[in-house]
mmCIF file of C-alpha atoms in Angstrom:
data_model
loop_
_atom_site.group_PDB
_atom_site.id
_atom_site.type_symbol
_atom_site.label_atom_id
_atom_site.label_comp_id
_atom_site.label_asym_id
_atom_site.label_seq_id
_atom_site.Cartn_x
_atom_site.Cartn_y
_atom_site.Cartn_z
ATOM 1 C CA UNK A 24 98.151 106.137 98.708
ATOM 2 C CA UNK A 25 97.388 105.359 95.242
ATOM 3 C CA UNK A 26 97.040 107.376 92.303
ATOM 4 C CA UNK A 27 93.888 107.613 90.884
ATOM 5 C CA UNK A 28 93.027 108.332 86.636
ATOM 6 C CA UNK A 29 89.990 109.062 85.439
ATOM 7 C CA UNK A 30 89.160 107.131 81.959
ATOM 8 C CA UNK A 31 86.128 107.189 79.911
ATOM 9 C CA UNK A 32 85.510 103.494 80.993
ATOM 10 C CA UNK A 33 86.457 103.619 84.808
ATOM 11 C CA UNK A 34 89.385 104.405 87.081
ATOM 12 C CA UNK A 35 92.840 103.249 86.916
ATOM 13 C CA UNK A 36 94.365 103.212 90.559
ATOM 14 C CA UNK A 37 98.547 103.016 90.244
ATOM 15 C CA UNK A 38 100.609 102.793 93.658
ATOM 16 C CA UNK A 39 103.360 104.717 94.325
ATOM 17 C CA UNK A 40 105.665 102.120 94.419
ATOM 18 C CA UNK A 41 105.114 101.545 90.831
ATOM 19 C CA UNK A 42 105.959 105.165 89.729
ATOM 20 C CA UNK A 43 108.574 104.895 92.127
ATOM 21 C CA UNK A 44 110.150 101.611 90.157
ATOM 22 C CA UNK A 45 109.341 103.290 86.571
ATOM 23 C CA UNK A 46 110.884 106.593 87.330
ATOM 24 C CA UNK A 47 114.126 104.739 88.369
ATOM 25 C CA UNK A 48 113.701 102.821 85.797
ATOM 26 C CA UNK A 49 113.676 104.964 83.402
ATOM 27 C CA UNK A 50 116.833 107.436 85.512
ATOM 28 C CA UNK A 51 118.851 103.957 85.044
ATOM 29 C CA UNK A 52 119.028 104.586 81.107
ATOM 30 C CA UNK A 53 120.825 107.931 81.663
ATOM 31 C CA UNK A 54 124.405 108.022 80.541
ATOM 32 C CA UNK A 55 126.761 109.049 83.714
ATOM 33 C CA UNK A 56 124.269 107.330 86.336
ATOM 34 C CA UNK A 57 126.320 104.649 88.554
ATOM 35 C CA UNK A 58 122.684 104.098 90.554
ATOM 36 C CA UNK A 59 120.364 104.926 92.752
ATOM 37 C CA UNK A 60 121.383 105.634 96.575
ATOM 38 C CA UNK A 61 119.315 104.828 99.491
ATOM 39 C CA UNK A 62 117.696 108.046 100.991
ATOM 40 C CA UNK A 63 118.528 107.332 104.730
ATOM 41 C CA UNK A 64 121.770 108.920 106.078
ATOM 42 C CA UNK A 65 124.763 108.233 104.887
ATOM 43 C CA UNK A 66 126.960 105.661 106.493
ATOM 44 C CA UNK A 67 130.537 106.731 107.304
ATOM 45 C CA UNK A 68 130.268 109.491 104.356
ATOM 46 C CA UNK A 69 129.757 106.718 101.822
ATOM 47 C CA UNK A 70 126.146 106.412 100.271
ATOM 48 C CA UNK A 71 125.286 102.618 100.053
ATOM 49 C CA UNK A 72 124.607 101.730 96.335
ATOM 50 C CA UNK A 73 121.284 100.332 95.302
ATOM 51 C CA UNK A 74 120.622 97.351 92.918
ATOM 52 C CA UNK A 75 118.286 97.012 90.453
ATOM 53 C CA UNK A 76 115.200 95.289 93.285
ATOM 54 C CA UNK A 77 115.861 97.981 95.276
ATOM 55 C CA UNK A 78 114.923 101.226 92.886
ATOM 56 C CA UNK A 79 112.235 102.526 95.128
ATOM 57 C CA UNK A 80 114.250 102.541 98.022
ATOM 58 C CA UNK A 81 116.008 105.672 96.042
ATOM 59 C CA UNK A 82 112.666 107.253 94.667
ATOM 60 C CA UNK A 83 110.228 109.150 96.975
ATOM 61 C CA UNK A 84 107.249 110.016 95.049
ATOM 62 C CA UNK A 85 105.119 112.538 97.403
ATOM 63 C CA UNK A 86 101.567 114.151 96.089
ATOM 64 C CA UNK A 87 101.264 117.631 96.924
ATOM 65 C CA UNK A 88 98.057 119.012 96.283
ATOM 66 C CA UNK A 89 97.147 118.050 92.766
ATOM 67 C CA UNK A 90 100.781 118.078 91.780
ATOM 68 C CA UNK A 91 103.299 115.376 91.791
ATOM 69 C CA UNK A 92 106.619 115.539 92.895
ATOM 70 C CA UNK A 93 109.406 113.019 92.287
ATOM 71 C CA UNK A 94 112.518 113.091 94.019
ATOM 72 C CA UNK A 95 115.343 110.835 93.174
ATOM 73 C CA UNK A 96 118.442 110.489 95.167
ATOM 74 C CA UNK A 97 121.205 109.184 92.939
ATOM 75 C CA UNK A 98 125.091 108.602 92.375
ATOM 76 C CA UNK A 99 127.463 109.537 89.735
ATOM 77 C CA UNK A 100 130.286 108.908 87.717
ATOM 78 C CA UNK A 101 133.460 110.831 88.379
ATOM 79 C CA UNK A 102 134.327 112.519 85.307
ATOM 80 C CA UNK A 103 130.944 113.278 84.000
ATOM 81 C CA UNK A 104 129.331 116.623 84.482
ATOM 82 C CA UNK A 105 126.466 116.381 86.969
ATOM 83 C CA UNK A 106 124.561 119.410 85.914
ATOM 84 C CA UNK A 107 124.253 117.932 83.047
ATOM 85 C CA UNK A 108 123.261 113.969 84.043
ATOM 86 C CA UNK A 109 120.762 116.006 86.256
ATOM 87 C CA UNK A 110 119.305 117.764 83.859
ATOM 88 C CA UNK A 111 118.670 114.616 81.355
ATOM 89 C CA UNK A 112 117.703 112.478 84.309
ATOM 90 C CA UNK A 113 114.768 115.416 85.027
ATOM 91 C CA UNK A 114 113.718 115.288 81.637
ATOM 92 C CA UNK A 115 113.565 111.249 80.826
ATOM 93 C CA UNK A 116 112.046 110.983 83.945
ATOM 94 C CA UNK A 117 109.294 113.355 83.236
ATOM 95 C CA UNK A 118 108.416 112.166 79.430
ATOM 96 C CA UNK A 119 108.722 108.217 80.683
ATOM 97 C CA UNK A 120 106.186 109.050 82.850
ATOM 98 C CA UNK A 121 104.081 110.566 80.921
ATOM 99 C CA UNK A 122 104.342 108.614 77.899
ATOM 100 C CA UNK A 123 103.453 105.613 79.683
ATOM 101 C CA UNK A 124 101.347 106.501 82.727
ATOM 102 C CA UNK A 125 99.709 109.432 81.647
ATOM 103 C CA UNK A 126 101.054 111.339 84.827
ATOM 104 C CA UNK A 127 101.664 115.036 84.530
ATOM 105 C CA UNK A 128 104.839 115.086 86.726
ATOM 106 C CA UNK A 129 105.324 118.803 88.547
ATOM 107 C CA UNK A 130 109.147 118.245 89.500
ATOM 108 C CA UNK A 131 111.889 116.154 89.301
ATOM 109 C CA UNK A 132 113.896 116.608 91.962
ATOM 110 C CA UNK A 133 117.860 115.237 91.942
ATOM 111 C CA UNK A 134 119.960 114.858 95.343
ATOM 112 C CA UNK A 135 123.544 113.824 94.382
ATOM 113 C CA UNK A 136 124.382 111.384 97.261
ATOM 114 C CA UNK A 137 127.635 110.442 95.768
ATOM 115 C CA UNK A 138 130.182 110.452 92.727
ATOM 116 C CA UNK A 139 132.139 107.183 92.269
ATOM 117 C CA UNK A 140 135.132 106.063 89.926
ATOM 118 C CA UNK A 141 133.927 103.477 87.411
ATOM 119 C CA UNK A 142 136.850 100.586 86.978
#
């Protein structure tokens, strides 16, 4: 379902799979961020790494009543402190999308699938 803006000239219609690939996007920039991780199960107690194509496959963006809700399942590097990659993941998240969709994002939701060692 697609999200629809009102502008003084018309409507802009913007698919969730394009807020999906901007928010990850933009979560990608964040300092202590190995990736995105797929949101299915996890196989063998390992989550399965995404690539760069495959962004939305670690973004669910879900509309609940007028509010938008993004959650973003992701993995970590050991030695960082994930409260705090959470936290600035939430918040780049949230003014990406604002600044350049002009989406008023509700939550940012974070689900720590993983913490690897960088080599």
């Amino acid at each position: 379902m697609a999200i629809e803006l009102g502008m003084e000239l018309g409507k802009v219609s913007i698919s969730e799979e394009v807020v999906a690939v901007i928010a990850g996007s933009a979560a990608m920039e964040c300092y202590g961020l190995v990736g995105m991780a797929s949101r299915k199960q996890l196989k063998d107690g390992i989550a399965e790494l995404l690539g760069r194509e495959n962004l939305t496959r670690g973004v669910e963006v879900r509309r609940v009543q007028d509010a938008l809700h993004i959650d973003l399942y992701i993995v970590v590097s050991y030695g960082t402190k994930i409260s705090e990659v959470a936290h600035n993941i939430q918040v780049k998240v949230k003014y990406v999308l604002n600044e350049v969709i002009g989406l008023t994002v509700d939550q940012v939701n974070i689900f720590v699938q993983d913490v690897r060692v960088l080599s």
